[in-house]
Amino acid sequence: MKEFNQFINGQFVKSTSTKVTKVLNPCTEEVISIIPEGSVEDANLAIDAAYHAQKQWRRLAAIERARYLNQMADVIRDNRVFLAETLAAEQAKVMSLAQVEIDVTAEYFDYNAAWARRIEGEIIQSDNRKEHLFLHKAPIGVAVGVLPWNFPFFVMARKLAPSLVTGNTCVIKPSCVAPNTVLEFFKLIEKLNVPAGVINYVCGTGPVVGNALTKNPRTGIVSLTGSVFAGQKIMEAAAPNITKVSLELGGKAPAIVCADADLELAAQAIVNSKVIFSGQVCNCAERLYVEESIHDQFMDMLKEKMGAVKVEDAFATNNPDMSSMVSSDQVNKVEEMVNFAKKEGAEIVMGGSRSSQFDKGYFYQPTLLTNVNHNMQIIKEEVFGPVLPVMKFSTLDEAIELANDCEYGLTSSIFSENYNKVMHASMELEFGETYINRQHFEAIQGFHAGWKKSGLGGADGKHGMEEYLQTKVVYSQYR
Ligand code: NAD
């Protein structure tokens, strides 16, 4: 079993707290590592280190900072199997998907490194003669990245890479549920000799360490990926110092299937999206609206495809589609929500309970529900499991209205072969992303940003990198 320390000011150090958190392999329920349950003091030490290091870091040429990012990408590629196995073990992500996460993370570092030569300011016309207004892009200072457990390694890069290339220093707070891959990465990159204090991590709970990192007056920006509840807490803690926040929060993604869609493509994409990582993905289909003329036919297709889903240990070699859920808390929550939906009148078409196939672990069956309506919790709240409630619609505008009747606004999708319909829907759907004839997975050069309660600001691409910059205008007169 592994034991990890904190990483502060270029050193692996013991926490000032003696408390620890045990990390489990969700498939076997065995303890696989022990991490510090850090203190407020740990958090403040890390912020101080990052604050002092930033003074020199921001003065490096951007391309010099970028070289560290390219080296981080190389380290990830050199250790891709080890990192994928670490990820699969700590969160029951099937190896094929774990490998994708590791590979995309390496690309993410390289992609952000390439911005070093492209960050540009502006020259603005002055109202005075012999004067130029130079608009510069400047780093904010210390960036705090608070991570979820579902894509912990990729989301670490989403915080670390854009903040470092733009001249910020960074403190990462991993999730206590799945921290190991991030912590192993910090050990692997020790040899890169990143200047002390530029990158740090502090393990610990959200209410203690996450809160202290956010409240510290030296913190310049806090970027969270997590639940709406944690986002609200971070906004509260950031308010006294007017600290910038960037929030990527939960979703309740609608999928709309029109009668003129390629039904085979739609059914497969929606089932894949629902079972990938056991439905624990912020942008996978959380509710489905099917045009009434094809409803029964489409339900049969969904049943057939869900019935073929292979559920196995994350390391199984027969290419499983999904594995255990991440924790007992998560499977309990899904179980409670489905049981409550049944009480509210939902009908179980498939699944509807834990999987009895395994002695250990937190496995839940792929589940289809009908007879649901918009007053039910299962249609309104994020389930974050392999559970799909389905409703009928008669016109596209009715489907769009139902899709928009939601407090989340992260992602949405529509399946139709009619260009006018998909364009109309894309403009009307109140979500930061709309996928046409496909499901989930955003591009690293796109912009992943939730509307409504799904977030504030966003990540990826040029706009995601600019979250970590502030502007300054220099008024320059000459004679
Ligand atoms: P969570 O909110 O429980 O935890 C996320 C992080 O926030 C953890 O590191 C946690 O310790 C920290 N945290 C909790 N309370 C805090 C506080 N008071 N102050 C500071 N930090 C605090 O979320 P989770 O269960 O790890 O992840 C699942 C959630 O994340 C889902 O809602 C999912 O939709 C969302 N998510 C969103 C995206 C996106 O891009 N929008 C991506 C992945 C996951």
Coordinates of C-alpha atoms and ligand atoms in Angstrom, one line a residue:
M1 CA 0.0 0.0 0.0
K2 CA 1.3 3.5 -0.9
E3 CA 1.6 6.4 1.4
F4 CA 1.8 10.0 0.0
N5 CA 2.9 13.3 1.5
Q6 CA 2.0 16.9 0.6
F7 CA 4.1 18.7 -2.1
I8 CA 4.8 22.2 -1.0
N9 CA 7.6 24.6 -2.2
G10 CA 9.4 21.9 -4.2
Q11 CA 9.5 19.3 -1.4
F12 CA 7.5 16.3 -0.5
V13 CA 6.6 17.1 3.1
K14 CA 4.6 15.6 5.9
S15 CA 1.3 17.3 6.6
T16 CA 1.1 19.4 9.8
S17 CA -2.0 17.3 10.5
T18 CA -1.8 13.7 11.6
K19 CA -5.1 12.8 10.1
V20 CA -5.2 10.6 7.0
T21 CA -7.6 9.4 4.4
K22 CA -7.7 5.9 3.0
V23 CA -8.2 5.5 -0.7
L24 CA -10.0 2.4 -1.9
N25 CA -10.1 0.3 -5.0
P26 CA -13.8 0.5 -5.7
C27 CA -13.9 -3.0 -7.4
T28 CA -12.3 -4.8 -4.5
E29 CA -13.0 -2.4 -1.6
E30 CA -9.3 -2.8 -0.6
V31 CA -7.3 0.1 0.7
I32 CA -4.7 1.0 -1.9
S33 CA -3.2 4.2 -0.5
I34 CA -3.1 6.6 2.4
I35 CA -3.0 10.3 1.8
P36 CA -2.8 13.2 4.3
E37 CA -6.0 14.8 5.4
G38 CA -4.3 18.2 5.3
S39 CA -4.8 21.3 7.5
V40 CA -5.4 25.0 7.1
E41 CA -1.7 25.4 7.9
D42 CA -0.7 23.2 4.9
A43 CA -2.9 25.2 2.6
N44 CA -1.5 28.5 3.7
L45 CA 2.1 27.2 3.4
A46 CA 1.4 26.1 -0.2
I47 CA -0.2 29.5 -1.1
D48 CA 2.8 31.4 0.4
A49 CA 5.2 29.2 -1.6
A50 CA 3.3 29.8 -4.8
Y51 CA 3.0 33.5 -4.1
H52 CA 6.7 34.0 -3.6
A53 CA 7.6 31.8 -6.6
Q54 CA 5.3 33.6 -8.9
K55 CA 7.5 36.8 -8.9
Q56 CA 10.2 35.0 -10.8
W57 CA 8.0 32.6 -12.8
R58 CA 6.1 35.3 -14.5
R59 CA 9.3 37.0 -15.6
L60 CA 10.4 33.9 -17.6
A61 CA 9.7 34.1 -21.3
A62 CA 6.4 32.2 -22.0
I63 CA 8.3 29.8 -24.2
E64 CA 10.6 28.9 -21.2
R65 CA 7.5 28.1 -19.1
A66 CA 6.1 26.1 -22.0
R67 CA 9.1 23.9 -22.2
Y68 CA 8.2 22.5 -18.7
L69 CA 4.7 21.7 -20.0
N70 CA 6.2 19.8 -23.0
Q71 CA 8.4 17.9 -20.6
M72 CA 5.4 17.0 -18.4
A73 CA 3.7 15.7 -21.5
D74 CA 6.7 13.5 -22.3
V75 CA 6.8 12.1 -18.8
I76 CA 3.1 11.2 -19.1
R77 CA 3.7 9.4 -22.4
D78 CA 6.8 7.6 -21.0
N79 CA 4.6 6.3 -18.1
R80 CA 1.3 5.9 -19.8
V81 CA 0.6 2.3 -18.7
F82 CA 1.6 2.9 -15.1
L83 CA -0.6 6.0 -14.9
A84 CA -3.6 4.3 -16.6
E85 CA -3.3 1.4 -14.1
T86 CA -3.2 3.8 -11.2
L87 CA -6.3 5.6 -12.5
A88 CA -8.1 2.3 -13.1
A89 CA -7.3 1.0 -9.6
E90 CA -8.4 4.1 -7.7
Q91 CA -11.7 4.8 -9.4
A92 CA -12.8 1.6 -11.4
K93 CA -12.3 3.3 -14.7
V94 CA -12.0 0.5 -17.3
M95 CA -8.4 0.4 -18.7
S96 CA -9.3 1.4 -22.2
L97 CA -10.9 4.7 -20.9
A98 CA -8.2 5.2 -18.3
Q99 CA -5.6 5.0 -21.2
V100 CA -7.6 7.6 -23.2
E101 CA -7.6 10.0 -20.2
I102 CA -3.8 9.6 -19.8
D103 CA -3.1 10.2 -23.5
V104 CA -5.5 13.2 -23.7
T105 CA -3.8 14.7 -20.6
A106 CA -0.4 14.6 -22.3
E107 CA -1.9 16.3 -25.4
Y108 CA -3.4 18.9 -23.1
F109 CA 0.0 19.9 -21.8
D110 CA 1.4 20.2 -25.3
Y111 CA -1.7 22.1 -26.6
N112 CA -1.3 24.7 -23.9
A113 CA 2.5 24.9 -24.3
A114 CA 1.8 25.9 -27.9
W115 CA -0.1 29.0 -26.7
A116 CA 3.2 30.5 -25.4
R117 CA 4.0 32.2 -28.7
R118 CA 0.4 33.1 -29.4
I119 CA -0.7 35.1 -26.3
E120 CA -1.2 38.6 -27.7
G121 CA -2.2 42.0 -26.4
E122 CA -3.5 45.0 -28.4
I123 CA -2.5 48.5 -29.4
I124 CA -5.5 50.9 -29.0
Q125 CA -5.8 54.3 -30.7
S126 CA -5.3 57.2 -28.2
D127 CA -7.3 60.4 -28.1
N128 CA -4.1 62.3 -27.6
R129 CA -1.4 62.9 -30.1
K130 CA 1.9 61.1 -29.7
E131 CA 0.4 58.5 -27.3
H132 CA -0.2 54.7 -27.6
L133 CA -2.4 52.6 -25.4
F134 CA -0.8 49.2 -25.0
L135 CA -3.2 46.5 -23.7
H136 CA -1.1 43.7 -22.0
K137 CA -2.3 40.3 -20.8
A138 CA -0.8 39.6 -17.4
P139 CA -1.0 36.6 -15.1
I140 CA -3.3 36.8 -12.1
G141 CA -0.9 35.4 -9.5
V142 CA -1.6 32.2 -7.6
A143 CA -4.1 29.8 -9.2
V144 CA -5.8 27.2 -7.1
G145 CA -7.2 24.1 -8.9
V146 CA -9.8 22.1 -7.0
L147 CA -10.3 18.6 -8.6
P148 CA -13.2 16.2 -8.8
W149 CA -12.8 12.4 -8.6
N150 CA -14.3 11.5 -12.0
F151 CA -11.5 12.7 -14.5
P152 CA -8.9 13.7 -11.9
F153 CA -5.9 13.5 -14.0
F154 CA -7.3 15.3 -17.1
V155 CA -8.9 18.0 -14.9
M156 CA -5.5 18.5 -13.1
A157 CA -4.0 19.4 -16.5
R158 CA -7.0 21.6 -17.2
K159 CA -6.0 23.7 -14.2
L160 CA -2.2 23.3 -14.2
A161 CA -1.3 23.8 -17.9
P162 CA -3.1 27.1 -18.7
S163 CA -2.2 28.6 -15.4
L164 CA 1.5 27.8 -15.8
V165 CA 1.9 28.9 -19.4
T166 CA 0.3 32.2 -18.7
G167 CA 2.7 32.9 -15.8
N168 CA 0.7 31.9 -12.7
T169 CA 1.9 29.5 -10.1
C170 CA -0.5 26.8 -9.0
V171 CA -1.7 24.9 -6.0
I172 CA -3.7 21.7 -6.8
K173 CA -6.2 20.2 -4.3
P174 CA -6.9 16.6 -5.5
S175 CA -10.2 14.9 -4.6
C176 CA -9.8 12.6 -1.5
V177 CA -11.7 9.9 -3.4
A178 CA -9.3 9.5 -6.3
P179 CA -6.0 11.4 -5.7
N180 CA -3.4 8.7 -6.6
T181 CA -2.7 9.4 -10.3
V182 CA -2.2 13.1 -9.6
L183 CA 0.2 12.3 -6.7
E184 CA 2.2 9.8 -8.7
F185 CA 2.5 12.4 -11.5
F186 CA 4.1 14.9 -9.1
K187 CA 6.6 12.2 -8.1
L188 CA 7.4 11.4 -11.7
I189 CA 8.0 15.1 -12.6
E190 CA 10.3 15.8 -9.7
K191 CA 13.2 15.2 -12.0
L192 CA 12.1 18.2 -14.2
N193 CA 13.2 20.6 -11.5
V194 CA 10.3 23.0 -11.9
P195 CA 11.3 26.0 -9.7
A196 CA 10.3 25.5 -6.1
G197 CA 6.8 26.8 -5.3
V198 CA 5.6 27.0 -8.9
I199 CA 3.6 23.8 -8.6
N200 CA 2.2 22.4 -5.3
Y201 CA -0.5 20.1 -4.1
V202 CA -2.3 19.9 -0.8
C203 CA -4.5 16.8 0.0
G204 CA -7.4 17.3 2.3
T205 CA -11.1 17.8 2.5
G206 CA -13.0 20.5 0.7
P207 CA -14.4 22.2 3.8
V208 CA -10.9 22.4 5.4
V209 CA -8.2 22.6 2.7
G210 CA -10.4 23.7 -0.2
N211 CA -11.9 26.4 1.9
A212 CA -8.5 27.6 3.3
L213 CA -7.0 27.8 -0.2
T214 CA -9.9 29.8 -1.5
K215 CA -10.0 32.2 1.5
N216 CA -6.3 33.0 1.5
P217 CA -5.9 36.7 0.4
R218 CA -2.9 35.8 -1.7
T219 CA -5.0 33.5 -3.9
G220 CA -5.7 35.1 -7.3
I221 CA -8.1 32.6 -8.9
V222 CA -9.8 29.5 -7.8
S223 CA -10.9 27.0 -10.5
L224 CA -13.2 24.3 -9.3
T225 CA -14.5 21.3 -11.2
G226 CA -17.1 19.7 -9.0
S227 CA -20.7 19.9 -7.7
V228 CA -23.0 23.0 -7.6
F229 CA -22.8 22.8 -3.8
A230 CA -19.0 23.0 -3.7
G231 CA -19.2 25.9 -6.3
Q232 CA -21.5 27.8 -4.0
K233 CA -19.2 27.2 -1.0
I234 CA -16.2 28.4 -3.1
M235 CA -18.1 31.6 -4.2
E236 CA -18.9 32.3 -0.5
A237 CA -15.3 31.8 0.6
A238 CA -13.9 33.9 -2.4
A239 CA -16.3 36.8 -1.7
P240 CA -14.5 38.7 1.1
N241 CA -11.3 39.1 -1.1
I242 CA -13.2 39.4 -4.4
T243 CA -11.1 36.5 -5.6
K244 CA -11.9 35.4 -9.1
V245 CA -13.6 32.0 -9.5
S246 CA -14.0 29.8 -12.5
L247 CA -16.5 27.0 -11.9
E248 CA -17.3 23.9 -13.9
L249 CA -20.2 22.2 -12.2
G250 CA -22.8 19.6 -12.6
G251 CA -25.1 18.9 -15.5
K252 CA -28.4 17.3 -16.4
A253 CA -27.8 16.8 -20.2
P254 CA -30.9 16.3 -22.3
A255 CA -30.7 14.2 -25.5
I256 CA -33.5 14.7 -28.1
V257 CA -34.2 12.0 -30.7
C258 CA -36.3 13.1 -33.6
A259 CA -38.2 10.6 -35.8
D260 CA -36.0 11.4 -38.8
A261 CA -32.7 10.6 -36.9
D262 CA -30.4 7.8 -37.8
L263 CA -31.9 5.7 -35.0
E264 CA -29.1 3.1 -34.9
L265 CA -26.5 5.8 -34.5
A266 CA -28.6 7.6 -31.9
A267 CA -29.3 4.5 -29.8
Q268 CA -25.7 3.4 -29.7
A269 CA -24.4 6.9 -28.9
I270 CA -26.9 7.4 -26.1
V271 CA -26.2 4.0 -24.5
N272 CA -22.5 4.5 -24.8
S273 CA -22.8 7.8 -23.1
K274 CA -24.9 6.4 -20.3
V275 CA -22.6 3.6 -19.4
I276 CA -19.2 5.1 -20.1
F277 CA -17.5 5.3 -16.6
S278 CA -20.9 4.1 -15.2
G279 CA -22.5 7.4 -16.2
Q280 CA -20.3 9.4 -13.8
V281 CA -19.5 12.0 -16.5
C282 CA -20.7 15.6 -16.3
N283 CA -21.8 15.8 -20.0
C284 CA -23.3 12.4 -20.6
A285 CA -27.0 12.0 -21.4
E286 CA -29.0 12.4 -18.1
R287 CA -32.5 12.4 -19.7
L288 CA -33.9 11.4 -23.0
Y289 CA -36.8 12.9 -25.1
V290 CA -38.0 10.7 -28.0
E291 CA -40.5 11.7 -30.7
E292 CA -43.7 9.7 -30.0
S293 CA -44.0 8.1 -33.5
I294 CA -40.7 6.2 -32.9
H295 CA -40.8 5.9 -29.1
D296 CA -41.6 2.2 -28.8
Q297 CA -39.2 1.2 -31.6
F298 CA -36.4 3.3 -30.0
M299 CA -37.0 1.8 -26.6
D300 CA -36.6 -1.7 -28.0
M301 CA -33.3 -0.6 -29.6
L302 CA -32.1 0.9 -26.3
K303 CA -33.0 -2.2 -24.4
E304 CA -31.1 -4.4 -26.8
K305 CA -28.0 -2.2 -26.6
M306 CA -28.1 -1.8 -22.9
G307 CA -28.6 -5.6 -22.5
A308 CA -25.4 -6.1 -24.4
V309 CA -23.3 -3.9 -22.0
K310 CA -20.4 -5.8 -20.5
V311 CA -19.9 -5.0 -16.8
E312 CA -16.6 -6.2 -15.3
D313 CA -13.6 -5.4 -13.1
A314 CA -11.8 -2.4 -14.5
F315 CA -8.8 -4.5 -15.3
A316 CA -10.8 -7.3 -17.2
T317 CA -9.2 -8.1 -20.5
N318 CA -12.5 -8.7 -22.4
N319 CA -12.9 -5.0 -23.2
P320 CA -15.7 -4.2 -20.7
D321 CA -18.0 -1.2 -21.2
M322 CA -18.2 -0.3 -17.5
S323 CA -17.2 -1.3 -14.1
S324 CA -18.0 -0.4 -10.4
M325 CA -19.2 3.0 -9.4
V326 CA -16.5 5.0 -7.6
S327 CA -17.7 4.6 -4.0
S328 CA -20.4 3.4 -1.7
D329 CA -21.6 7.0 -1.3
Q330 CA -22.1 7.2 -5.1
V331 CA -23.9 3.9 -5.5
N332 CA -26.1 4.6 -2.5
K333 CA -27.1 8.0 -4.0
V334 CA -28.0 6.4 -7.3
E335 CA -30.0 3.6 -5.5
E336 CA -31.9 6.2 -3.4
M337 CA -32.8 8.3 -6.5
V338 CA -34.1 5.3 -8.5
N339 CA -36.1 4.0 -5.5
F340 CA -37.6 7.5 -5.0
A341 CA -38.4 7.7 -8.8
K342 CA -40.3 4.3 -8.4
K343 CA -42.3 5.8 -5.5
E344 CA -43.1 8.8 -7.6
G345 CA -44.5 6.5 -10.3
A346 CA -41.6 5.8 -12.7
E347 CA -41.6 2.4 -14.4
I348 CA -38.4 0.3 -14.6
V349 CA -37.8 -1.0 -18.1
M350 CA -34.4 -2.4 -17.4
G351 CA -32.0 -2.7 -14.4
G352 CA -33.2 -0.6 -11.4
S353 CA -31.0 -2.1 -8.7
R354 CA -27.4 -3.0 -7.8
S355 CA -25.7 -5.7 -9.8
S356 CA -25.7 -9.1 -8.0
Q357 CA -23.0 -10.4 -10.2
F358 CA -20.2 -9.3 -7.8
D359 CA -19.4 -10.0 -4.1
K360 CA -17.4 -6.8 -3.7
G361 CA -17.6 -3.3 -5.2
Y362 CA -20.3 -0.8 -5.9
F363 CA -21.8 -2.1 -9.2
Y364 CA -25.1 -0.7 -10.4
Q365 CA -27.1 -2.1 -13.4
P366 CA -27.6 0.0 -16.5
T367 CA -31.1 1.2 -16.0
L368 CA -33.9 2.5 -18.2
L369 CA -37.0 4.3 -16.8
T370 CA -40.2 5.4 -18.4
N371 CA -43.4 7.0 -17.1
V372 CA -41.5 10.0 -15.8
N373 CA -42.4 13.7 -15.8
H374 CA -40.9 17.1 -15.1
N375 CA -42.0 17.2 -11.5
M376 CA -39.9 14.2 -10.6
Q377 CA -36.5 14.4 -8.9
I378 CA -35.0 11.9 -11.4
I379 CA -35.7 14.3 -14.3
K380 CA -34.6 17.4 -12.4
E381 CA -31.4 16.5 -10.5
E382 CA -28.1 15.0 -11.6
V383 CA -28.0 11.3 -11.0
F384 CA -24.4 10.7 -12.1
G385 CA -24.9 7.0 -12.7
P386 CA -25.9 4.5 -15.4
V387 CA -29.6 5.6 -15.2
L388 CA -31.6 7.0 -18.1
P389 CA -35.2 8.4 -17.7
V390 CA -37.1 8.6 -21.0
M391 CA -40.0 10.8 -22.1
K392 CA -42.0 11.2 -25.3
F393 CA -42.5 14.5 -27.2
S394 CA -44.8 15.4 -30.1
T395 CA -43.1 18.6 -31.6
L396 CA -39.5 19.7 -31.6
D397 CA -40.4 23.0 -29.8
E398 CA -42.0 21.0 -27.0
A399 CA -38.8 18.9 -26.7
I400 CA -36.7 22.1 -26.6
E401 CA -38.9 23.5 -23.9
L402 CA -38.6 20.4 -21.8
A403 CA -34.8 20.3 -22.3
N404 CA -34.6 24.0 -21.2
D405 CA -36.8 23.4 -18.1
C406 CA -33.8 22.8 -15.9
E407 CA -31.5 24.6 -13.6
Y408 CA -28.4 23.2 -15.2
G409 CA -27.0 24.3 -18.5
L410 CA -23.9 22.3 -19.3
T411 CA -24.4 20.1 -22.4
S412 CA -27.3 18.9 -24.6
S413 CA -27.6 16.9 -27.8
I414 CA -30.0 16.4 -30.7
F415 CA -30.3 13.6 -33.2
S416 CA -32.0 14.3 -36.6
E417 CA -31.0 14.2 -40.2
N418 CA -32.8 17.5 -40.9
Y419 CA -30.3 20.4 -41.0
N420 CA -33.0 23.0 -40.3
K421 CA -34.2 21.2 -37.2
V422 CA -30.7 20.7 -35.7
M423 CA -29.7 24.3 -36.3
H424 CA -32.9 25.6 -34.8
A425 CA -32.4 23.4 -31.8
S426 CA -28.7 24.4 -31.4
M427 CA -29.7 28.0 -31.2
E428 CA -32.6 27.5 -28.8
L429 CA -31.0 25.0 -26.3
E430 CA -29.8 26.9 -23.2
F431 CA -26.6 25.0 -22.7
G432 CA -22.9 25.8 -23.1
E433 CA -22.5 22.9 -25.5
T434 CA -24.8 21.2 -28.0
Y435 CA -23.8 18.0 -29.7
I436 CA -25.5 17.2 -33.1
N437 CA -25.8 13.5 -33.9
R438 CA -23.2 12.5 -31.3
Q439 CA -22.7 12.5 -27.5
H440 CA -20.2 13.8 -24.9
F441 CA -16.4 14.4 -25.1
E442 CA -15.4 18.0 -25.7
A443 CA -12.4 19.1 -27.7
I444 CA -9.3 20.5 -26.0
Q445 CA -9.4 23.5 -28.4
G446 CA -13.2 24.1 -27.7
F447 CA -14.6 25.9 -24.7
H448 CA -16.3 23.9 -22.0
A449 CA -18.5 26.3 -20.1
G450 CA -21.7 25.6 -18.2
W451 CA -24.7 28.0 -18.3
K452 CA -27.1 28.6 -15.4
K453 CA -26.1 26.6 -12.3
S454 CA -23.6 24.6 -14.3
G455 CA -20.9 27.1 -13.9
L456 CA -19.1 30.4 -14.4
G457 CA -16.3 31.0 -16.9
G458 CA -14.9 27.8 -18.5
A459 CA -12.0 25.7 -19.7
D460 CA -10.1 24.7 -22.8
G461 CA -9.0 26.4 -25.9
K462 CA -8.1 30.1 -26.2
H463 CA -10.9 31.2 -24.0
G464 CA -10.1 28.7 -21.2
M465 CA -6.5 29.9 -21.2
E466 CA -7.6 33.5 -20.9
E467 CA -9.4 32.7 -17.7
Y468 CA -5.9 32.9 -16.1
L469 CA -5.0 36.3 -17.5
Q470 CA -6.0 39.8 -16.6
T471 CA -5.6 42.9 -18.7
K472 CA -3.5 46.0 -18.1
V473 CA -3.5 49.1 -20.3
V474 CA -0.3 51.2 -20.4
Y475 CA -0.7 54.8 -21.6
S476 CA 2.6 55.6 -23.3
Q477 CA 3.4 59.2 -24.4
Y478 CA 6.4 60.1 -26.5
R479 CA 7.9 63.4 -27.7
Ligands
NAD1 P1 -17.5 17.6 -5.2 O1 -18.2 18.9 -5.4 O2 -18.0 16.8 -4.1 O3 -15.9 17.8 -5.0 C1 -15.2 18.5 -5.9 C2 -14.0 19.1 -5.2 O4 -14.4 20.2 -4.5 C3 -13.3 18.1 -4.3 O5 -11.9 18.3 -4.4 C4 -13.8 18.6 -2.9 O6 -12.9 18.3 -1.9 C5 -13.9 20.1 -3.2 N1 -14.8 20.8 -2.2 C6 -15.9 20.3 -1.7 N2 -16.4 21.2 -0.8 C7 -15.6 22.3 -0.8 C8 -15.6 23.6 -0.2 N3 -16.5 23.9 0.8 N4 -14.6 24.4 -0.5 C9 -13.6 24.1 -1.4 N5 -13.6 22.9 -2.0 C10 -14.6 22.0 -1.8 O7 -17.7 16.9 -6.6 P2 -17.2 15.4 -7.0 O8 -18.2 14.5 -6.4 O9 -15.7 15.2 -6.8 O10 -17.4 15.4 -8.6 C11 -18.7 15.2 -9.2 C12 -19.3 16.5 -9.6 O11 -18.4 17.2 -10.5 C13 -20.6 16.3 -10.4 O12 -21.5 17.2 -10.0 C14 -20.1 16.5 -11.8 O13 -21.1 16.9 -12.7 C15 -19.1 17.6 -11.6 N6 -18.2 17.7 -12.8 C16 -18.3 18.7 -13.6 C17 -17.4 18.8 -14.7 C18 -17.5 19.9 -15.7 O14 -16.6 20.1 -16.5 N7 -18.5 20.8 -15.6 C19 -16.5 17.8 -14.9 C20 -16.4 16.7 -14.0 C21 -17.2 16.7 -12.9

